[in-house]
PDB file of C-alpha atoms and ligand atoms in Angstrom:
ATOM      1  CA  UNK A   1     -16.064 -30.985-138.879  1.00 49.00           C
ATOM      2  CA  UNK A   2     -19.638 -30.218-140.019  1.00 48.00           C
ATOM      3  CA  UNK A   3     -21.508 -27.401-138.565  1.00 58.00           C
ATOM      4  CA  UNK A   4     -24.599 -27.994-136.780  1.00 74.00           C
ATOM      5  CA  UNK A   5     -27.918 -26.807-138.808  1.00 82.00           C
ATOM      6  CA  UNK A   6     -31.742 -27.273-138.389  1.00 90.00           C
ATOM      7  CA  UNK A   7     -32.815 -30.536-140.140  1.00 93.00           C
ATOM      8  CA  UNK A   8     -35.425 -30.687-142.866  1.00 96.00           C
ATOM      9  CA  UNK A   9     -38.884 -32.286-141.637  1.00 96.00           C
ATOM     10  CA  UNK A  10     -39.935 -34.994-143.715  1.00 96.00           C
ATOM     11  CA  UNK A  11     -42.511 -33.117-145.382  1.00 97.00           C
ATOM     12  CA  UNK A  12     -39.666 -30.574-146.481  1.00 97.00           C
ATOM     13  CA  UNK A  13     -37.566 -33.346-147.682  1.00 98.00           C
ATOM     14  CA  UNK A  14     -40.378 -34.571-149.895  1.00 97.00           C
ATOM     15  CA  UNK A  15     -41.120 -30.959-151.101  1.00 98.00           C
ATOM     16  CA  UNK A  16     -37.274 -30.491-152.051  1.00 98.00           C
ATOM     17  CA  UNK A  17     -37.458 -33.564-153.826  1.00 98.00           C
ATOM     18  CA  UNK A  18     -40.108 -32.690-156.029  1.00 98.00           C
ATOM     19  CA  UNK A  19     -38.838 -29.128-156.568  1.00 98.00           C
ATOM     20  CA  UNK A  20     -35.365 -30.701-157.762  1.00 98.00           C
ATOM     21  CA  UNK A  21     -37.212 -33.298-159.976  1.00 97.00           C
ATOM     22  CA  UNK A  22     -39.191 -30.377-161.346  1.00 97.00           C
ATOM     23  CA  UNK A  23     -36.280 -27.789-162.085  1.00 97.00           C
ATOM     24  CA  UNK A  24     -33.953 -30.219-163.457  1.00 95.00           C
ATOM     25  CA  UNK A  25     -35.933 -33.119-165.381  1.00 91.00           C
ATOM     26  CA  UNK A  26     -33.200 -34.559-167.602  1.00 85.00           C
ATOM     27  CA  UNK A  27     -30.048 -33.364-166.438  1.00 85.00           C
ATOM     28  CA  UNK A  28     -27.044 -35.385-167.116  1.00 88.00           C
ATOM     29  CA  UNK A  29     -23.222 -35.029-166.402  1.00 91.00           C
ATOM     30  CA  UNK A  30     -21.435 -32.234-168.239  1.00 92.00           C
ATOM     31  CA  UNK A  31     -18.414 -34.687-168.604  1.00 96.00           C
ATOM     32  CA  UNK A  32     -17.748 -35.594-172.619  1.00 97.00           C
ATOM     33  CA  UNK A  33     -17.757 -39.193-173.344  1.00 97.00           C
ATOM     34  CA  UNK A  34     -18.704 -41.774-175.850  1.00 97.00           C
ATOM     35  CA  UNK A  35     -18.551 -45.223-174.060  1.00 97.00           C
ATOM     36  CA  UNK A  36     -18.021 -46.546-170.714  1.00 97.00           C
ATOM     37  CA  UNK A  37     -14.328 -46.492-170.810  1.00 98.00           C
ATOM     38  CA  UNK A  38     -14.509 -42.771-171.752  1.00 98.00           C
ATOM     39  CA  UNK A  39     -16.810 -42.116-168.950  1.00 98.00           C
ATOM     40  CA  UNK A  40     -14.933 -44.055-166.348  1.00 98.00           C
ATOM     41  CA  UNK A  41     -11.610 -42.246-167.281  1.00 98.00           C
ATOM     42  CA  UNK A  42     -13.425 -38.653-167.297  1.00 98.00           C
ATOM     43  CA  UNK A  43     -14.892 -39.286-163.692  1.00 97.00           C
ATOM     44  CA  UNK A  44     -11.630 -40.349-162.183  1.00 97.00           C
ATOM     45  CA  UNK A  45     -10.010 -37.166-163.522  1.00 97.00           C
ATOM     46  CA  UNK A  46     -12.870 -34.923-162.444  1.00 94.00           C
ATOM     47  CA  UNK A  47     -11.838 -35.629-158.842  1.00 90.00           C
ATOM     48  CA  UNK A  48     -10.661 -32.036-157.302  1.00 88.00           C
ATOM     49  CA  UNK A  49     -10.996 -30.981-161.159  1.00 92.00           C
ATOM     50  CA  UNK A  50     -13.791 -29.074-163.009  1.00 92.00           C
ATOM     51  CA  UNK A  51     -15.714 -30.764-165.583  1.00 94.00           C
ATOM     52  CA  UNK A  52     -14.708 -28.022-168.192  1.00 95.00           C
ATOM     53  CA  UNK A  53     -10.938 -28.894-167.486  1.00 97.00           C
ATOM     54  CA  UNK A  54     -11.595 -32.481-167.842  1.00 97.00           C
ATOM     55  CA  UNK A  55     -13.231 -32.009-171.323  1.00 98.00           C
ATOM     56  CA  UNK A  56     -10.114 -29.803-172.519  1.00 98.00           C
ATOM     57  CA  UNK A  57      -7.985 -32.816-171.764  1.00 97.00           C
ATOM     58  CA  UNK A  58      -9.941 -36.112-172.855  1.00 98.00           C
ATOM     59  CA  UNK A  59     -10.177 -35.514-176.274  1.00 98.00           C
ATOM     60  CA  UNK A  60      -6.415 -36.045-176.981  1.00 98.00           C
ATOM     61  CA  UNK A  61      -6.153 -38.609-174.216  1.00 98.00           C
ATOM     62  CA  UNK A  62      -8.957 -40.813-175.567  1.00 98.00           C
ATOM     63  CA  UNK A  63      -7.194 -40.525-179.144  1.00 98.00           C
ATOM     64  CA  UNK A  64      -4.116 -41.843-177.761  1.00 98.00           C
ATOM     65  CA  UNK A  65      -5.338 -44.404-175.560  1.00 98.00           C
ATOM     66  CA  UNK A  66      -8.580 -45.307-177.046  1.00 98.00           C
ATOM     67  CA  UNK A  67      -9.308 -48.656-174.839  1.00 98.00           C
ATOM     68  CA  UNK A  68      -8.493 -50.175-171.722  1.00 98.00           C
ATOM     69  CA  UNK A  69      -5.758 -52.171-173.602  1.00 98.00           C
ATOM     70  CA  UNK A  70      -3.840 -49.302-174.897  1.00 98.00           C
ATOM     71  CA  UNK A  71      -4.098 -47.418-171.400  1.00 98.00           C
ATOM     72  CA  UNK A  72      -3.005 -50.701-169.892  1.00 98.00           C
ATOM     73  CA  UNK A  73       0.207 -50.592-171.714  1.00 98.00           C
ATOM     74  CA  UNK A  74       0.841 -46.588-171.749  1.00 98.00           C
ATOM     75  CA  UNK A  75       3.871 -45.294-170.390  1.00 98.00           C
ATOM     76  CA  UNK A  76       3.548 -43.347-167.103  1.00 98.00           C
ATOM     77  CA  UNK A  77       5.339 -40.311-168.041  1.00 98.00           C
ATOM     78  CA  UNK A  78       3.296 -40.026-171.331  1.00 98.00           C
ATOM     79  CA  UNK A  79       0.127 -40.342-169.556  1.00 98.00           C
ATOM     80  CA  UNK A  80       1.226 -37.554-167.345  1.00 98.00           C
ATOM     81  CA  UNK A  81       2.245 -35.373-170.244  1.00 98.00           C
ATOM     82  CA  UNK A  82      -1.910 -35.525-171.363  1.00 98.00           C
ATOM     83  CA  UNK A  83      -3.374 -34.782-167.901  1.00 98.00           C
ATOM     84  CA  UNK A  84      -0.825 -32.520-166.293  1.00 97.00           C
ATOM     85  CA  UNK A  85      -3.089 -29.381-166.478  1.00 96.00           C
ATOM     86  CA  UNK A  86      -5.494 -31.489-163.928  1.00 95.00           C
ATOM     87  CA  UNK A  87      -4.948 -31.414-160.311  1.00 93.00           C
ATOM     88  CA  UNK A  88      -3.332 -34.338-158.549  1.00 96.00           C
ATOM     89  CA  UNK A  89      -2.421 -35.358-162.198  1.00 97.00           C
ATOM     90  CA  UNK A  90       0.551 -37.673-160.925  1.00 97.00           C
ATOM     91  CA  UNK A  91      -1.603 -39.962-158.723  1.00 96.00           C
ATOM     92  CA  UNK A  92      -4.299 -39.698-161.570  1.00 97.00           C
ATOM     93  CA  UNK A  93      -2.013 -41.167-164.159  1.00 98.00           C
ATOM     94  CA  UNK A  94      -0.884 -43.873-161.990  1.00 97.00           C
ATOM     95  CA  UNK A  95      -4.437 -44.735-161.016  1.00 97.00           C
ATOM     96  CA  UNK A  96      -5.562 -44.594-164.650  1.00 98.00           C
ATOM     97  CA  UNK A  97      -3.124 -47.223-165.619  1.00 98.00           C
ATOM     98  CA  UNK A  98      -3.681 -49.449-162.843  1.00 97.00           C
ATOM     99  CA  UNK A  99      -7.523 -49.388-163.395  1.00 97.00           C
ATOM    100  CA  UNK A 100      -6.930 -50.419-167.074  1.00 98.00           C
ATOM    101  CA  UNK A 101      -4.479 -53.145-166.119  1.00 97.00           C
ATOM    102  CA  UNK A 102      -6.886 -54.646-163.883  1.00 96.00           C
ATOM    103  CA  UNK A 103      -9.730 -54.067-166.310  1.00 97.00           C
ATOM    104  CA  UNK A 104      -7.798 -56.340-168.923  1.00 97.00           C
ATOM    105  CA  UNK A 105      -6.691 -58.812-166.233  1.00 96.00           C
ATOM    106  CA  UNK A 106      -9.536 -59.307-164.482  1.00 95.00           C
ATOM    107  CA  UNK A 107     -12.577 -58.590-166.724  1.00 96.00           C
ATOM    108  CA  UNK A 108     -11.257 -59.171-170.319  1.00 96.00           C
ATOM    109  CA  UNK A 109     -10.603 -55.583-171.641  1.00 96.00           C
ATOM    110  CA  UNK A 110     -14.166 -54.808-170.498  1.00 97.00           C
ATOM    111  CA  UNK A 111     -15.391 -52.114-167.809  1.00 97.00           C
ATOM    112  CA  UNK A 112     -17.790 -54.038-165.674  1.00 96.00           C
ATOM    113  CA  UNK A 113     -21.092 -52.509-165.487  1.00 95.00           C
ATOM    114  CA  UNK A 114     -21.749 -53.222-161.994  1.00 95.00           C
ATOM    115  CA  UNK A 115     -21.192 -50.904-158.999  1.00 95.00           C
ATOM    116  CA  UNK A 116     -19.558 -53.793-156.742  1.00 96.00           C
ATOM    117  CA  UNK A 117     -17.141 -54.586-159.250  1.00 96.00           C
ATOM    118  CA  UNK A 118     -16.140 -51.018-160.483  1.00 97.00           C
ATOM    119  CA  UNK A 119     -15.198 -50.351-156.776  1.00 96.00           C
ATOM    120  CA  UNK A 120     -12.584 -53.443-157.233  1.00 95.00           C
ATOM    121  CA  UNK A 121     -10.696 -51.714-159.892  1.00 95.00           C
ATOM    122  CA  UNK A 122      -7.629 -49.914-158.728  1.00 89.00           C
ATOM    123  CA  UNK A 123      -8.276 -46.456-158.187  1.00 88.00           C
ATOM    124  CA  UNK A 124     -12.023 -46.610-158.369  1.00 94.00           C
ATOM    125  CA  UNK A 125     -13.566 -45.435-155.109  1.00 92.00           C
ATOM    126  CA  UNK A 126     -17.385 -45.778-154.321  1.00 93.00           C
ATOM    127  CA  UNK A 127     -18.466 -42.140-155.184  1.00 93.00           C
ATOM    128  CA  UNK A 128     -16.350 -42.653-158.775  1.00 95.00           C
ATOM    129  CA  UNK A 129     -18.343 -46.172-159.150  1.00 96.00           C
ATOM    130  CA  UNK A 130     -21.668 -44.419-158.217  1.00 96.00           C
ATOM    131  CA  UNK A 131     -21.379 -41.650-160.798  1.00 95.00           C
ATOM    132  CA  UNK A 132     -20.432 -43.900-163.528  1.00 97.00           C
ATOM    133  CA  UNK A 133     -23.713 -46.186-162.750  1.00 96.00           C
ATOM    134  CA  UNK A 134     -25.906 -43.177-162.311  1.00 95.00           C
ATOM    135  CA  UNK A 135     -24.911 -41.573-165.888  1.00 95.00           C
ATOM    136  CA  UNK A 136     -24.422 -44.887-167.793  1.00 95.00           C
ATOM    137  CA  UNK A 137     -27.180 -46.895-166.412  1.00 95.00           C
ATOM    138  CA  UNK A 138     -29.467 -44.449-164.173  1.00 93.00           C
ATOM    139  CA  UNK A 139     -28.757 -46.806-161.467  1.00 95.00           C
ATOM    140  CA  UNK A 140     -30.848 -45.586-158.320  1.00 97.00           C
ATOM    141  CA  UNK A 141     -27.783 -44.714-156.521  1.00 97.00           C
ATOM    142  CA  UNK A 142     -26.351 -41.267-154.739  1.00 97.00           C
ATOM    143  CA  UNK A 143     -23.157 -40.088-155.184  1.00 96.00           C
ATOM    144  CA  UNK A 144     -21.857 -37.043-153.075  1.00 96.00           C
ATOM    145  CA  UNK A 145     -19.305 -34.571-154.515  1.00 93.00           C
ATOM    146  CA  UNK A 146     -18.530 -31.138-153.068  1.00 93.00           C
ATOM    147  CA  UNK A 147     -21.473 -29.699-154.374  1.00 95.00           C
ATOM    148  CA  UNK A 148     -24.183 -32.184-153.259  1.00 96.00           C
ATOM    149  CA  UNK A 149     -22.617 -31.950-150.141  1.00 96.00           C
ATOM    150  CA  UNK A 150     -22.812 -28.145-149.577  1.00 97.00           C
ATOM    151  CA  UNK A 151     -26.452 -28.235-151.003  1.00 97.00           C
ATOM    152  CA  UNK A 152     -27.480 -31.242-148.578  1.00 97.00           C
ATOM    153  CA  UNK A 153     -25.885 -29.182-145.437  1.00 96.00           C
ATOM    154  CA  UNK A 154     -27.737 -26.068-146.330  1.00 97.00           C
ATOM    155  CA  UNK A 155     -31.176 -27.756-146.891  1.00 97.00           C
ATOM    156  CA  UNK A 156     -30.917 -29.381-143.774  1.00 96.00           C
ATOM    157  CA  UNK A 157     -31.044 -32.857-145.315  1.00 97.00           C
ATOM    158  CA  UNK A 158     -27.801 -34.134-143.685  1.00 94.00           C
ATOM    159  CA  UNK A 159     -25.422 -33.062-141.230  1.00 92.00           C
ATOM    160  CA  UNK A 160     -22.950 -35.820-141.919  1.00 92.00           C
ATOM    161  CA  UNK A 161     -19.196 -35.276-141.519  1.00 93.00           C
ATOM    162  CA  UNK A 162     -18.116 -37.221-144.224  1.00 95.00           C
ATOM    163  CA  UNK A 163     -19.175 -37.711-147.945  1.00 94.00           C
ATOM    164  CA  UNK A 164     -19.975 -41.153-147.619  1.00 94.00           C
ATOM    165  CA  UNK A 165     -22.051 -40.622-144.581  1.00 96.00           C
ATOM    166  CA  UNK A 166     -23.882 -37.843-146.217  1.00 97.00           C
ATOM    167  CA  UNK A 167     -24.771 -40.395-149.205  1.00 96.00           C
ATOM    168  CA  UNK A 168     -26.111 -43.098-146.896  1.00 96.00           C
ATOM    169  CA  UNK A 169     -28.382 -40.035-145.493  1.00 97.00           C
ATOM    170  CA  UNK A 170     -29.630 -38.910-148.845  1.00 98.00           C
ATOM    171  CA  UNK A 171     -30.103 -42.501-149.981  1.00 97.00           C
ATOM    172  CA  UNK A 172     -32.216 -43.184-146.746  1.00 97.00           C
ATOM    173  CA  UNK A 173     -34.147 -39.871-146.973  1.00 97.00           C
ATOM    174  CA  UNK A 174     -34.906 -39.556-151.001  1.00 98.00           C
ATOM    175  CA  UNK A 175     -35.305 -43.425-151.408  1.00 97.00           C
ATOM    176  CA  UNK A 176     -36.155 -43.007-155.332  1.00 97.00           C
ATOM    177  CA  UNK A 177     -34.911 -41.151-158.277  1.00 96.00           C
ATOM    178  CA  UNK A 178     -31.496 -40.784-156.501  1.00 97.00           C
ATOM    179  CA  UNK A 179     -29.706 -40.499-160.034  1.00 95.00           C
ATOM    180  CA  UNK A 180     -31.664 -37.392-161.195  1.00 95.00           C
ATOM    181  CA  UNK A 181     -31.635 -36.211-157.575  1.00 97.00           C
ATOM    182  CA  UNK A 182     -27.867 -36.415-157.528  1.00 96.00           C
ATOM    183  CA  UNK A 183     -27.387 -34.706-161.218  1.00 95.00           C
ATOM    184  CA  UNK A 184     -29.962 -31.966-160.119  1.00 97.00           C
ATOM    185  CA  UNK A 185     -27.736 -31.246-156.831  1.00 97.00           C
ATOM    186  CA  UNK A 186     -24.546 -31.137-158.520  1.00 95.00           C
ATOM    187  CA  UNK A 187     -26.058 -28.394-161.032  1.00 95.00           C
ATOM    188  CA  UNK A 188     -27.730 -26.736-158.569  1.00 97.00           C
ATOM    189  CA  UNK A 189     -24.729 -26.275-156.517  1.00 97.00           C
ATOM    190  CA  UNK A 190     -22.275 -25.824-159.400  1.00 94.00           C
ATOM    191  CA  UNK A 191     -24.471 -22.989-160.728  1.00 95.00           C
ATOM    192  CA  UNK A 192     -27.032 -21.394-158.185  1.00 97.00           C
ATOM    193  CA  UNK A 193     -25.842 -22.640-154.505  1.00 97.00           C
ATOM    194  CA  UNK A 194     -22.170 -21.796-155.125  1.00 96.00           C
ATOM    195  CA  UNK A 195     -19.677 -22.142-152.202  1.00 94.00           C
ATOM    196  CA  UNK A 196     -18.788 -18.580-152.450  1.00 93.00           C
ATOM    197  CA  UNK A 197     -21.605 -15.903-153.143  1.00 94.00           C
ATOM    198  CA  UNK A 198     -24.716 -18.281-153.840  1.00 96.00           C
ATOM    199  CA  UNK A 199     -27.448 -16.645-155.745  1.00 96.00           C
ATOM    200  CA  UNK A 200     -30.076 -16.613-153.181  1.00 96.00           C
ATOM    201  CA  UNK A 201     -32.292 -13.725-154.396  1.00 95.00           C
ATOM    202  CA  UNK A 202     -34.694 -15.723-156.498  1.00 94.00           C
ATOM    203  CA  UNK A 203     -33.827 -19.341-155.278  1.00 97.00           C
ATOM    204  CA  UNK A 204     -36.432 -21.687-155.707  1.00 97.00           C
ATOM    205  CA  UNK A 205     -35.349 -23.392-152.609  1.00 97.00           C
ATOM    206  CA  UNK A 206     -35.027 -20.100-150.380  1.00 96.00           C
ATOM    207  CA  UNK A 207     -38.188 -21.394-148.287  1.00 96.00           C
ATOM    208  CA  UNK A 208     -36.090 -24.686-147.158  1.00 97.00           C
ATOM    209  CA  UNK A 209     -32.760 -23.076-147.101  1.00 97.00           C
ATOM    210  CA  UNK A 210     -31.227 -23.380-143.490  1.00 95.00           C
ATOM    211  CA  UNK A 211     -28.008 -21.392-143.871  1.00 91.00           C
ATOM    212  CA  UNK A 212     -25.817 -19.992-146.419  1.00 87.00           C
ATOM    213  CA  UNK A 213     -22.925 -21.066-144.689  1.00 85.00           C
ATOM    214  CA  UNK A 214     -19.924 -22.996-146.587  1.00 83.00           C
ATOM    215  CA  UNK A 215     -19.400 -26.746-145.946  1.00 84.00           C
ATOM    216  CA  UNK A 216     -16.540 -28.585-147.368  1.00 83.00           C
ATOM    217  CA  UNK A 217     -16.274 -32.480-147.504  1.00 80.00           C
TER     218      UNK A 217
HETATM  219  S1  SF4 B   1     -30.900 -19.416-150.689  1.00 78.27           S
HETATM  220 FE1  SF4 B   1     -29.111 -19.583-151.108  1.00 78.27          FE
HETATM  221  S2  SF4 B   1     -27.757 -20.892-149.845  1.00 78.27           S
HETATM  222 FE2  SF4 B   1     -29.809 -21.181-150.143  1.00 78.27          FE
HETATM  223  S3  SF4 B   1     -30.060 -22.990-151.119  1.00 78.27           S
HETATM  224 FE3  SF4 B   1     -30.783 -21.108-152.551  1.00 78.27          FE
HETATM  225  S4  SF4 B   1     -28.616 -20.424-153.270  1.00 78.27           S
HETATM  226 FE4  SF4 B   1     -28.276 -22.006-152.010  1.00 78.27          FE
END
């Protein structure tokens, strides 16, 4: 249940937006990838897992399964053995294979480059699809992970009880530059506005901060 915090005013929202874009002008994902297939796999693995951990796992995984066809034909237990240091690896292994099978069966082995098609792939939800589109195409989309959710609540940008509702609110309020704002809020939340012990002393968002409470999706 989301805690109640004071809402940011329209003026504050514009100033917060400006500050994020100013402080994080060229931010990109910290996941390592060389093509859209690798990006999609990395993003699927990153749910409830750190990017650092995913980057340790993926080089060997991509060497063994370099494309959707090889992953579609993979043995489940073998895939698990490559990703078993990642949280929820049992489900993730199943979903990775199912995703690859649907890419082979329905898209000729090419990952579709449209959000509405990506979400039709097995194991790919709206957040995963949005993150892939944001990163790969710079699409004007918002995606809400645990960092974006916490930052949005602390700054009074949303009081939504779910990540999807929070995504809707941020989309409505920010309107443009959503992909850059997404990356900025992820990095801001990961390295400064942390869940535990946020670095508030010299925080550039301090004038807009409503609370240091922790918010979890
Ligand atoms: S002052 Fe602290 S809690 Fe508030 S936005 Fe900055 S880092 Fe986050």
